[in-house]
GROMACS .gro file of C-alpha atoms in nm:
model
  492
    1UNK     CA    1  -1.322  -0.516  -0.482
    2UNK     CA    2  -1.024  -0.340  -0.401
    3UNK     CA    3  -0.679  -0.513  -0.517
    4UNK     CA    4  -0.408  -0.482  -0.276
    5UNK     CA    5  -0.042  -0.402  -0.392
    6UNK     CA    6   0.123  -0.221  -0.134
    7UNK     CA    7  -0.087   0.124  -0.194
    8UNK     CA    8  -0.387   0.216  -0.021
    9UNK     CA    9  -0.600   0.550   0.015
   10UNK     CA   10  -0.754   0.685   0.300
   11UNK     CA   11  -1.086   0.653   0.085
   12UNK     CA   12  -1.017   0.262   0.027
   13UNK     CA   13  -0.962   0.207   0.422
   14UNK     CA   14  -1.281   0.373   0.485
   15UNK     CA   15  -1.460   0.133   0.220
   16UNK     CA   16  -1.349  -0.158   0.385
   17UNK     CA   17  -1.351  -0.082   0.733
   18UNK     CA   18  -1.668   0.098   0.750
   19UNK     CA   19  -1.888  -0.058   0.458
   20UNK     CA   20  -1.746  -0.390   0.413
   21UNK     CA   21  -1.576  -0.360   0.064
   22UNK     CA   22  -1.418  -0.708  -0.033
   23UNK     CA   23  -1.058  -0.747  -0.094
   24UNK     CA   24  -0.798  -0.934  -0.311
   25UNK     CA   25  -0.420  -0.965  -0.373
   26UNK     CA   26  -0.325  -0.832  -0.666
   27UNK     CA   27  -0.170  -1.057  -0.838
   28UNK     CA   28   0.192  -0.865  -0.930
   29UNK     CA   29   0.215  -0.805  -0.601
   30UNK     CA   30   0.193  -1.174  -0.478
   31UNK     CA   31   0.479  -1.208  -0.776
   32UNK     CA   32   0.666  -0.972  -0.599
   33UNK     CA   33   0.638  -1.120  -0.253
   34UNK     CA   34   0.709  -1.425  -0.374
   35UNK     CA   35   1.054  -1.271  -0.505
   36UNK     CA   36   1.157  -1.172  -0.176
   37UNK     CA   37   1.031  -1.490   0.004
   38UNK     CA   38   1.270  -1.685  -0.214
   39UNK     CA   39   1.540  -1.469  -0.019
   40UNK     CA   40   1.421  -1.565   0.296
   41UNK     CA   41   1.457  -1.937   0.223
   42UNK     CA   42   1.753  -1.895   0.084
   43UNK     CA   43   1.899  -1.747   0.411
   44UNK     CA   44   1.741  -2.016   0.588
   45UNK     CA   45   1.887  -2.307   0.341
   46UNK     CA   46   2.231  -2.170   0.350
   47UNK     CA   47   2.243  -2.088   0.752
   48UNK     CA   48   2.548  -1.866   0.672
   49UNK     CA   49   2.410  -1.559   0.898
   50UNK     CA   50   2.218  -1.427   1.158
   51UNK     CA   51   1.900  -1.232   1.067
   52UNK     CA   52   1.697  -1.058   1.326
   53UNK     CA   53   1.366  -1.212   1.422
   54UNK     CA   54   1.446  -1.500   1.127
   55UNK     CA   55   1.673  -1.683   1.336
   56UNK     CA   56   1.723  -1.508   1.642
   57UNK     CA   57   1.545  -1.421   1.951
   58UNK     CA   58   1.370  -1.071   1.963
   59UNK     CA   59   1.448  -0.718   2.181
   60UNK     CA   60   1.727  -0.813   2.413
   61UNK     CA   61   1.764  -1.174   2.326
   62UNK     CA   62   1.852  -1.103   1.954
   63UNK     CA   63   2.209  -1.232   2.023
   64UNK     CA   64   2.042  -1.584   2.090
   65UNK     CA   65   2.050  -1.776   1.794
   66UNK     CA   66   1.749  -2.068   1.706
   67UNK     CA   67   1.802  -2.383   1.563
   68UNK     CA   68   1.617  -2.475   1.208
   69UNK     CA   69   1.399  -2.699   1.376
   70UNK     CA   70   1.232  -2.418   1.589
   71UNK     CA   71   1.216  -2.141   1.326
   72UNK     CA   72   0.859  -2.210   1.298
   73UNK     CA   73   0.743  -2.245   1.709
   74UNK     CA   74   0.972  -1.927   1.705
   75UNK     CA   75   0.722  -1.696   1.498
   76UNK     CA   76   0.412  -1.840   1.673
   77UNK     CA   77   0.571  -1.809   1.993
   78UNK     CA   78   0.630  -1.436   1.948
   79UNK     CA   79   0.273  -1.375   1.847
   80UNK     CA   80   0.161  -1.548   2.129
   81UNK     CA   81   0.376  -1.433   2.403
   82UNK     CA   82   0.296  -1.050   2.228
   83UNK     CA   83  -0.020  -1.061   2.280
   84UNK     CA   84  -0.010  -0.869   2.613
   85UNK     CA   85  -0.270  -0.587   2.530
   86UNK     CA   86  -0.520  -0.508   2.842
   87UNK     CA   87  -0.879  -0.307   2.792
   88UNK     CA   88  -1.159  -0.313   2.603
   89UNK     CA   89  -1.125  -0.430   2.257
   90UNK     CA   90  -1.118  -0.174   1.965
   91UNK     CA   91  -1.438  -0.086   1.780
   92UNK     CA   92  -1.471  -0.312   1.447
   93UNK     CA   93  -1.397  -0.029   1.222
   94UNK     CA   94  -1.058   0.031   1.379
   95UNK     CA   95  -0.978  -0.336   1.366
   96UNK     CA   96  -1.104  -0.416   0.994
   97UNK     CA   97  -0.813  -0.060   0.899
   98UNK     CA   98  -0.568  -0.211   1.122
   99UNK     CA   99  -0.609  -0.572   0.925
  100UNK     CA  100  -0.606  -0.389   0.595
  101UNK     CA  101  -0.317  -0.173   0.651
  102UNK     CA  102  -0.093  -0.465   0.777
  103UNK     CA  103  -0.224  -0.667   0.500
  104UNK     CA  104  -0.114  -0.403   0.229
  105UNK     CA  105   0.235  -0.331   0.386
  106UNK     CA  106   0.310  -0.702   0.386
  107UNK     CA  107   0.166  -0.710  -0.013
  108UNK     CA  108   0.425  -0.429  -0.089
  109UNK     CA  109   0.675  -0.738  -0.107
  110UNK     CA  110   0.948  -0.609   0.101
  111UNK     CA  111   0.899  -0.810   0.398
  112UNK     CA  112   0.975  -1.186   0.264
  113UNK     CA  113   0.657  -1.312   0.345
  114UNK     CA  114   0.411  -1.549   0.169
  115UNK     CA  115   0.112  -1.467  -0.058
  116UNK     CA  116  -0.063  -1.694   0.208
  117UNK     CA  117  -0.012  -1.446   0.481
  118UNK     CA  118  -0.194  -1.160   0.340
  119UNK     CA  119  -0.471  -1.402   0.172
  120UNK     CA  120  -0.522  -1.514   0.558
  121UNK     CA  121  -0.530  -1.166   0.642
  122UNK     CA  122  -0.789  -1.063   0.334
  123UNK     CA  123  -1.025  -1.397   0.416
  124UNK     CA  124  -1.057  -1.257   0.789
  125UNK     CA  125  -1.169  -0.926   0.656
  126UNK     CA  126  -1.381  -1.070   0.339
  127UNK     CA  127  -1.535  -1.336   0.583
  128UNK     CA  128  -1.618  -1.067   0.840
  129UNK     CA  129  -1.440  -1.237   1.117
  130UNK     CA  130  -1.281  -0.962   1.338
  131UNK     CA  131  -1.021  -1.019   1.619
  132UNK     CA  132  -1.099  -0.848   1.969
  133UNK     CA  133  -0.800  -0.653   2.012
  134UNK     CA  134  -0.759  -0.427   2.292
  135UNK     CA  135  -0.538  -0.119   2.280
  136UNK     CA  136  -0.393  -0.057   2.624
  137UNK     CA  137  -0.042  -0.099   2.716
  138UNK     CA  138   0.094  -0.067   2.377
  139UNK     CA  139   0.398   0.153   2.370
  140UNK     CA  140   0.387   0.147   1.971
  141UNK     CA  141   0.171  -0.139   1.823
  142UNK     CA  142   0.325  -0.456   1.939
  143UNK     CA  143   0.099  -0.588   2.215
  144UNK     CA  144  -0.238  -0.492   2.015
  145UNK     CA  145  -0.084  -0.648   1.710
  146UNK     CA  146  -0.021  -0.954   1.897
  147UNK     CA  147  -0.409  -1.018   1.943
  148UNK     CA  148  -0.513  -1.030   1.561
  149UNK     CA  149  -0.165  -1.211   1.488
  150UNK     CA  150  -0.314  -1.482   1.744
  151UNK     CA  151  -0.641  -1.481   1.515
  152UNK     CA  152  -0.439  -1.573   1.226
  153UNK     CA  153  -0.329  -1.879   1.385
  154UNK     CA  154  -0.706  -2.001   1.481
  155UNK     CA  155  -0.666  -1.894   1.840
  156UNK     CA  156  -0.803  -1.593   2.055
  157UNK     CA  157  -1.148  -1.429   2.029
  158UNK     CA  158  -1.333  -1.272   1.774
  159UNK     CA  159  -1.647  -1.130   1.669
  160UNK     CA  160  -1.825  -1.286   1.423
  161UNK     CA  161  -2.203  -1.269   1.267
  162UNK     CA  162  -2.230  -0.998   1.556
  163UNK     CA  163  -2.130  -1.224   1.857
  164UNK     CA  164  -1.805  -1.323   2.028
  165UNK     CA  165  -1.664  -1.628   2.039
  166UNK     CA  166  -1.352  -1.836   1.997
  167UNK     CA  167  -1.160  -1.791   1.655
  168UNK     CA  168  -1.190  -2.156   1.599
  169UNK     CA  169  -1.548  -2.190   1.567
  170UNK     CA  170  -1.586  -1.881   1.349
  171UNK     CA  171  -1.344  -2.063   1.143
  172UNK     CA  172  -1.564  -2.357   1.084
  173UNK     CA  173  -1.861  -2.149   1.046
  174UNK     CA  174  -1.691  -1.967   0.728
  175UNK     CA  175  -1.523  -2.251   0.582
  176UNK     CA  176  -1.102  -2.130   0.676
  177UNK     CA  177  -0.840  -2.319   0.797
  178UNK     CA  178  -0.594  -2.166   1.063
  179UNK     CA  179  -0.231  -2.075   0.901
  180UNK     CA  180   0.103  -2.233   1.037
  181UNK     CA  181   0.351  -1.938   1.035
  182UNK     CA  182   0.653  -2.008   0.812
  183UNK     CA  183   1.006  -1.826   0.925
  184UNK     CA  184   0.981  -1.454   0.961
  185UNK     CA  185   0.604  -1.427   0.928
  186UNK     CA  186   0.525  -1.359   1.317
  187UNK     CA  187   0.764  -1.100   1.333
  188UNK     CA  188   0.636  -0.945   1.034
  189UNK     CA  189   0.252  -0.959   1.148
  190UNK     CA  190   0.401  -0.782   1.461
  191UNK     CA  191   0.578  -0.472   1.335
  192UNK     CA  192   0.496  -0.171   1.219
  193UNK     CA  193   0.200   0.089   1.257
  194UNK     CA  194  -0.162  -0.072   1.140
  195UNK     CA  195  -0.311  -0.032   1.479
  196UNK     CA  196  -0.256   0.331   1.509
  197UNK     CA  197  -0.284   0.397   1.131
  198UNK     CA  198  -0.637   0.241   1.121
  199UNK     CA  199  -0.728   0.449   1.464
  200UNK     CA  200  -0.664   0.747   1.267
  201UNK     CA  201  -0.772   0.668   0.940
  202UNK     CA  202  -1.149   0.626   1.086
  203UNK     CA  203  -1.108   0.912   1.306
  204UNK     CA  204  -1.028   1.144   0.995
  205UNK     CA  205  -1.324   1.016   0.831
  206UNK     CA  206  -1.539   1.118   1.099
  207UNK     CA  207  -1.330   1.477   1.161
  208UNK     CA  208  -1.426   1.588   0.841
  209UNK     CA  209  -1.795   1.582   0.925
  210UNK     CA  210  -1.740   1.696   1.241
  211UNK     CA  211  -1.568   2.032   1.106
  212UNK     CA  212  -1.821   2.088   0.896
  213UNK     CA  213  -2.080   2.095   1.141
  214UNK     CA  214  -1.860   2.285   1.386
  215UNK     CA  215  -1.825   2.565   1.126
  216UNK     CA  216  -2.217   2.562   1.087
  217UNK     CA  217  -2.290   2.580   1.485
  218UNK     CA  218  -2.036   2.861   1.505
  219UNK     CA  219  -2.227   3.032   1.231
  220UNK     CA  220  -2.544   2.975   1.406
  221UNK     CA  221  -2.413   3.108   1.723
  222UNK     CA  222  -2.270   3.461   1.573
  223UNK     CA  223  -2.654   3.499   1.422
  224UNK     CA  224  -2.750   3.486   1.740
  225UNK     CA  225  -2.500   3.714   1.941
  226UNK     CA  226  -2.215   3.831   1.680
  227UNK     CA  227  -2.159   4.200   1.595
  228UNK     CA  228  -1.945   4.219   1.314
  229UNK     CA  229  -1.954   3.935   1.056
  230UNK     CA  230  -1.689   4.159   0.848
  231UNK     CA  231  -1.423   3.889   1.031
  232UNK     CA  232  -1.549   3.651   0.743
  233UNK     CA  233  -1.516   3.884   0.465
  234UNK     CA  234  -1.327   3.738   0.145
  235UNK     CA  235  -1.133   4.013   0.171
  236UNK     CA  236  -1.021   3.992   0.514
  237UNK     CA  237  -0.912   3.629   0.513
  238UNK     CA  238  -0.735   3.696   0.175
  239UNK     CA  239  -0.481   3.922   0.366
  240UNK     CA  240  -0.339   3.627   0.535
  241UNK     CA  241  -0.416   3.350   0.310
  242UNK     CA  242  -0.399   3.032   0.519
  243UNK     CA  243  -0.573   2.776   0.312
  244UNK     CA  244  -0.772   2.647   0.642
  245UNK     CA  245  -0.858   2.992   0.751
  246UNK     CA  246  -1.037   3.065   0.434
  247UNK     CA  247  -1.257   2.739   0.402
  248UNK     CA  248  -1.376   2.812   0.743
  249UNK     CA  249  -1.456   3.197   0.692
  250UNK     CA  250  -1.625   3.062   0.360
  251UNK     CA  251  -1.816   2.785   0.551
  252UNK     CA  252  -1.954   3.024   0.771
  253UNK     CA  253  -1.995   3.325   0.533
  254UNK     CA  254  -2.260   3.130   0.287
  255UNK     CA  255  -2.499   3.022   0.628
  256UNK     CA  256  -2.509   3.399   0.755
  257UNK     CA  257  -2.803   3.611   0.647
  258UNK     CA  258  -2.730   3.968   0.554
  259UNK     CA  259  -2.923   4.103   0.834
  260UNK     CA  260  -2.677   3.994   1.079
  261UNK     CA  261  -2.468   4.215   1.268
  262UNK     CA  262  -2.401   4.581   1.276
  263UNK     CA  263  -2.212   4.836   1.081
  264UNK     CA  264  -1.961   4.944   1.335
  265UNK     CA  265  -1.573   4.900   1.483
  266UNK     CA  266  -1.738   4.681   1.814
  267UNK     CA  267  -1.536   4.390   1.850
  268UNK     CA  268  -1.670   4.032   1.926
  269UNK     CA  269  -1.545   3.839   2.171
  270UNK     CA  270  -1.224   3.631   2.035
  271UNK     CA  271  -1.457   3.326   2.057
  272UNK     CA  272  -1.659   3.477   1.780
  273UNK     CA  273  -1.370   3.669   1.616
  274UNK     CA  274  -1.116   3.393   1.579
  275UNK     CA  275  -1.367   3.148   1.439
  276UNK     CA  276  -1.200   3.136   1.084
  277UNK     CA  277  -0.848   3.111   1.278
  278UNK     CA  278  -0.947   2.827   1.525
  279UNK     CA  279  -1.161   2.624   1.314
  280UNK     CA  280  -0.935   2.683   1.008
  281UNK     CA  281  -0.606   2.611   1.157
  282UNK     CA  282  -0.778   2.272   1.330
  283UNK     CA  283  -0.841   2.199   0.937
  284UNK     CA  284  -0.476   2.253   0.867
  285UNK     CA  285  -0.391   1.997   1.123
  286UNK     CA  286  -0.645   1.736   0.967
  287UNK     CA  287  -0.466   1.789   0.639
  288UNK     CA  288  -0.144   1.768   0.802
  289UNK     CA  289  -0.241   1.388   0.967
  290UNK     CA  290  -0.430   1.261   0.649
  291UNK     CA  291  -0.106   1.327   0.462
  292UNK     CA  292   0.075   1.153   0.708
  293UNK     CA  293  -0.178   0.885   0.712
  294UNK     CA  294  -0.209   0.851   0.329
  295UNK     CA  295   0.185   0.823   0.340
  296UNK     CA  296   0.223   0.568   0.592
  297UNK     CA  297  -0.057   0.361   0.368
  298UNK     CA  298   0.181   0.359   0.089
  299UNK     CA  299   0.465   0.255   0.317
  300UNK     CA  300   0.661  -0.050   0.438
  301UNK     CA  301   0.663  -0.054   0.815
  302UNK     CA  302   0.855  -0.375   0.919
  303UNK     CA  303   1.206  -0.455   0.995
  304UNK     CA  304   1.409  -0.635   0.879
  305UNK     CA  305   1.287  -0.531   0.522
  306UNK     CA  306   1.401  -0.804   0.262
  307UNK     CA  307   1.519  -0.690  -0.112
  308UNK     CA  308   1.490  -0.910  -0.425
  309UNK     CA  309   1.849  -0.841  -0.485
  310UNK     CA  310   1.919  -1.060  -0.158
  311UNK     CA  311   1.970  -0.799   0.086
  312UNK     CA  312   1.786  -0.779   0.448
  313UNK     CA  313   1.832  -0.449   0.633
  314UNK     CA  314   1.776  -0.402   1.005
  315UNK     CA  315   1.565  -0.043   1.010
  316UNK     CA  316   1.345   0.168   1.212
  317UNK     CA  317   1.013   0.182   0.934
  318UNK     CA  318   0.798   0.018   1.218
  319UNK     CA  319   0.833   0.314   1.445
  320UNK     CA  320   0.491   0.505   1.500
  321UNK     CA  321   0.632   0.874   1.609
  322UNK     CA  322   0.463   1.049   1.271
  323UNK     CA  323   0.171   0.931   1.354
  324UNK     CA  324   0.200   0.987   1.674
  325UNK     CA  325   0.292   1.344   1.652
  326UNK     CA  326   0.033   1.388   1.403
  327UNK     CA  327  -0.244   1.288   1.621
  328UNK     CA  328  -0.099   1.481   1.919
  329UNK     CA  329  -0.115   1.786   1.705
  330UNK     CA  330  -0.472   1.743   1.602
  331UNK     CA  331  -0.601   1.649   1.966
  332UNK     CA  332  -0.405   1.977   2.026
  333UNK     CA  333  -0.586   2.170   1.774
  334UNK     CA  334  -0.959   2.010   1.814
  335UNK     CA  335  -0.913   2.076   2.205
  336UNK     CA  336  -0.865   2.482   2.106
  337UNK     CA  337  -1.168   2.461   1.891
  338UNK     CA  338  -1.385   2.302   2.167
  339UNK     CA  339  -1.238   2.612   2.391
  340UNK     CA  340  -1.380   2.860   2.164
  341UNK     CA  341  -1.720   2.644   2.141
  342UNK     CA  342  -1.770   2.623   2.483
  343UNK     CA  343  -1.746   3.011   2.557
  344UNK     CA  344  -1.955   3.088   2.272
  345UNK     CA  345  -2.176   2.856   2.472
  346UNK     CA  346  -2.112   3.116   2.777
  347UNK     CA  347  -2.212   3.368   2.559
  348UNK     CA  348  -2.486   3.274   2.482
  349UNK     CA  349  -2.633   3.186   2.831
  350UNK     CA  350  -2.502   3.576   2.968
  351UNK     CA  351  -2.511   3.810   2.633
  352UNK     CA  352  -2.657   4.144   2.671
  353UNK     CA  353  -2.960   4.030   2.475
  354UNK     CA  354  -3.041   3.649   2.613
  355UNK     CA  355  -3.416   3.585   2.595
  356UNK     CA  356  -3.384   3.492   2.982
  357UNK     CA  357  -3.097   3.409   3.235
  358UNK     CA  358  -2.945   3.067   3.124
  359UNK     CA  359  -3.238   3.031   2.881
  360UNK     CA  360  -3.502   2.870   3.178
  361UNK     CA  361  -3.856   2.902   3.138
  362UNK     CA  362  -3.878   3.056   3.479
  363UNK     CA  363  -3.504   3.141   3.603
  364UNK     CA  364  -3.462   3.101   3.972
  365UNK     CA  365  -3.702   2.830   4.001
  366UNK     CA  366  -3.525   2.669   3.666
  367UNK     CA  367  -3.149   2.665   3.602
  368UNK     CA  368  -3.224   2.592   3.205
  369UNK     CA  369  -2.916   2.529   3.040
  370UNK     CA  370  -2.675   2.640   3.329
  371UNK     CA  371  -2.510   2.289   3.397
  372UNK     CA  372  -2.470   2.192   3.061
  373UNK     CA  373  -2.180   2.443   2.988
  374UNK     CA  374  -2.022   2.292   3.349
  375UNK     CA  375  -2.024   1.987   3.094
  376UNK     CA  376  -1.857   2.129   2.811
  377UNK     CA  377  -1.594   2.296   3.020
  378UNK     CA  378  -1.513   1.965   3.207
  379UNK     CA  379  -1.484   1.767   2.882
  380UNK     CA  380  -1.270   2.062   2.770
  381UNK     CA  381  -1.043   2.041   3.070
  382UNK     CA  382  -1.023   1.643   3.007
  383UNK     CA  383  -0.896   1.691   2.626
  384UNK     CA  384  -0.623   1.962   2.751
  385UNK     CA  385  -0.452   1.622   2.906
  386UNK     CA  386  -0.464   1.417   2.639
  387UNK     CA  387  -0.265   1.597   2.361
  388UNK     CA  388   0.113   1.473   2.436
  389UNK     CA  389   0.151   1.090   2.451
  390UNK     CA  390   0.393   1.117   2.179
  391UNK     CA  391   0.642   1.367   2.391
  392UNK     CA  392   0.691   1.079   2.608
  393UNK     CA  393   0.870   0.714   2.585
  394UNK     CA  394   1.021   0.437   2.823
  395UNK     CA  395   1.290   0.191   2.817
  396UNK     CA  396   1.210  -0.161   2.796
  397UNK     CA  397   1.372  -0.490   2.684
  398UNK     CA  398   1.650  -0.484   2.901
  399UNK     CA  399   1.757  -0.129   2.741
  400UNK     CA  400   1.761  -0.247   2.383
  401UNK     CA  401   1.434  -0.088   2.325
  402UNK     CA  402   1.490   0.259   2.476
  403UNK     CA  403   1.278   0.505   2.204
  404UNK     CA  404   0.902   0.436   2.185
  405UNK     CA  405   0.682   0.648   2.006
  406UNK     CA  406   0.354   0.583   2.221
  407UNK     CA  407   0.144   0.591   1.873
  408UNK     CA  408  -0.133   0.387   1.992
  409UNK     CA  409  -0.176   0.582   2.310
  410UNK     CA  410  -0.187   0.903   2.097
  411UNK     CA  411  -0.427   0.771   1.819
  412UNK     CA  412  -0.642   0.633   2.116
  413UNK     CA  413  -0.657   0.969   2.296
  414UNK     CA  414  -0.733   1.149   1.967
  415UNK     CA  415  -1.055   0.927   1.946
  416UNK     CA  416  -1.139   1.035   2.318
  417UNK     CA  417  -1.049   1.390   2.196
  418UNK     CA  418  -1.289   1.385   1.895
  419UNK     CA  419  -1.584   1.220   2.120
  420UNK     CA  420  -1.535   1.491   2.358
  421UNK     CA  421  -1.540   1.796   2.105
  422UNK     CA  422  -1.862   1.636   1.913
  423UNK     CA  423  -2.038   1.658   2.298
  424UNK     CA  424  -1.895   2.013   2.333
  425UNK     CA  425  -2.001   2.127   2.003
  426UNK     CA  426  -2.360   1.944   2.061
  427UNK     CA  427  -2.364   2.185   2.361
  428UNK     CA  428  -2.312   2.469   2.197
  429UNK     CA  429  -2.579   2.343   1.935
  430UNK     CA  430  -2.819   2.296   2.198
  431UNK     CA  431  -2.775   2.615   2.340
  432UNK     CA  432  -2.822   2.804   2.010
  433UNK     CA  433  -3.102   2.635   1.923
  434UNK     CA  434  -3.291   2.707   2.261
  435UNK     CA  435  -3.176   3.073   2.233
  436UNK     CA  436  -3.341   3.090   1.857
  437UNK     CA  437  -3.632   2.948   1.986
  438UNK     CA  438  -3.677   3.188   2.251
  439UNK     CA  439  -3.563   3.471   2.067
  440UNK     CA  440  -3.770   3.747   1.901
  441UNK     CA  441  -3.730   3.712   1.495
  442UNK     CA  442  -3.360   3.584   1.511
  443UNK     CA  443  -3.177   3.684   1.225
  444UNK     CA  444  -3.148   3.373   1.036
  445UNK     CA  445  -3.033   3.229   0.667
  446UNK     CA  446  -3.267   2.985   0.515
  447UNK     CA  447  -2.975   2.736   0.575
  448UNK     CA  448  -2.965   2.828   0.983
  449UNK     CA  449  -3.307   2.808   0.986
  450UNK     CA  450  -3.313   2.434   0.845
  451UNK     CA  451  -3.032   2.345   1.070
  452UNK     CA  452  -3.255   2.480   1.386
  453UNK     CA  453  -3.570   2.295   1.259
  454UNK     CA  454  -3.372   1.959   1.198
  455UNK     CA  455  -3.234   1.960   1.539
  456UNK     CA  456  -3.528   2.072   1.705
  457UNK     CA  457  -3.741   1.803   1.504
  458UNK     CA  458  -3.480   1.512   1.616
  459UNK     CA  459  -3.411   1.667   1.975
  460UNK     CA  460  -3.766   1.818   2.111
  461UNK     CA  461  -3.591   2.124   2.325
  462UNK     CA  462  -3.623   2.152   2.671
  463UNK     CA  463  -3.958   2.229   2.816
  464UNK     CA  464  -3.844   2.361   3.186
  465UNK     CA  465  -3.560   2.173   3.365
  466UNK     CA  466  -3.515   1.819   3.189
  467UNK     CA  467  -3.279   1.556   3.176
  468UNK     CA  468  -2.989   1.666   2.926
  469UNK     CA  469  -2.785   1.377   2.881
  470UNK     CA  470  -2.984   1.166   2.612
  471UNK     CA  471  -3.011   1.554   2.442
  472UNK     CA  472  -2.682   1.645   2.432
  473UNK     CA  473  -2.569   1.269   2.317
  474UNK     CA  474  -2.813   1.291   2.051
  475UNK     CA  475  -2.722   1.609   1.874
  476UNK     CA  476  -2.380   1.490   1.892
  477UNK     CA  477  -2.455   1.213   1.677
  478UNK     CA  478  -2.647   1.424   1.446
  479UNK     CA  479  -2.290   1.614   1.425
  480UNK     CA  480  -2.093   1.247   1.369
  481UNK     CA  481  -2.321   1.095   1.145
  482UNK     CA  482  -2.333   1.383   0.891
  483UNK     CA  483  -2.663   1.487   0.964
  484UNK     CA  484  -2.577   1.850   1.020
  485UNK     CA  485  -2.340   1.838   0.711
  486UNK     CA  486  -2.602   1.740   0.509
  487UNK     CA  487  -2.873   2.021   0.566
  488UNK     CA  488  -2.570   2.278   0.531
  489UNK     CA  489  -2.469   2.117   0.188
  490UNK     CA  490  -2.842   2.102   0.081
  491UNK     CA  491  -2.922   2.310  -0.213
  492UNK     CA  492  -3.074   2.646  -0.177
   0.00000   0.00000   0.00000
């Protein structure tokens, strides 16, 4: 059981989002929420000042005063009007991560909302009622947030017990009641960065496994066609002590056989020689994104903020620029890693010691793995177009909202790039395993031999020209689900 109090770890998010861990609101957090809720209720009662989103309209309509009798309706209206995103629903783990992130921000006690709002989020999570949240069309998170906001009211569509249904039907089955929003609670549900935080958090969990697997695949390729393993030597990487470089070099070094390479000054192509630098830099960007997300999980991303001393402060904490830029940088670095993987695949198909052109059984009559490399190249080029969402902005709401992070787009793009990179590395692994199967006594360590065996057993190698789609997808899943990492991490 995880207690929410405004502070979450990335591991907490993964446990709830992916493993179904239950969540409750900490008692001290509920007390803090009640304290700032009294501030909001005092503003409503005295009716002496206008506070954005509490008793005014939104965006360009902020100058429109809202009467006391319409304050609750205002909150329901903003939820309904903002549920305007389009496209396919987000994956369930992303939705769960987003709901948890939003509930946690509200539990910090700086939004002026009731504990009942957080408890409604947690009831949905604990009952496995998951709003269907489309992700396209959000400049920050507003549009997407509106869709899970509707479900708090018992409206919209959800996924429940592996079926799509109306929220009202799921509520009835789970014994839940729709929530009536109090003043400010609709705005606080919509503000902030829960969707992009959830998207990136789920990506980081998968990328930890993918990058370790990428090091192993690169080590396998190097064992087959590399010449100078000194590029991974501890003394070499110590001369440039970038932490990520050292980790990547160590991962490769522990997998190589003593028989790999030759003692010469022959320089390998850069896609082989720069494995520590390219893979290591991606690890550094991964760590940067992790730091940004973990900070976000301990932040209050709302506007306006409410303090126990009675102050309500307008701010920009809802903006997702830190997340957008970290997602873009990580996507850019992953794409560079994929470029190198694609080039290593090319070298496996065309090296001086390749067992057969394109690793075909009967070259000419058969094309072997020729077109698999085309696929990798296409995926790399697609990824190059997906790493700069946060560089752009738009002007909306009559010019009142004239800068946007595009963080949801950047986070969605990161997922697309991650999937592309997994497929590119899968193609390298397929090619390397096929190379090893055709080569005469390849110099593989015990761990790399085990890697080849696991792939060969799970995904039978091509025998003649075959349909490669299913093999590539199956190997990519071995990379994603930790199978490859577990082989590499196993005790010798």
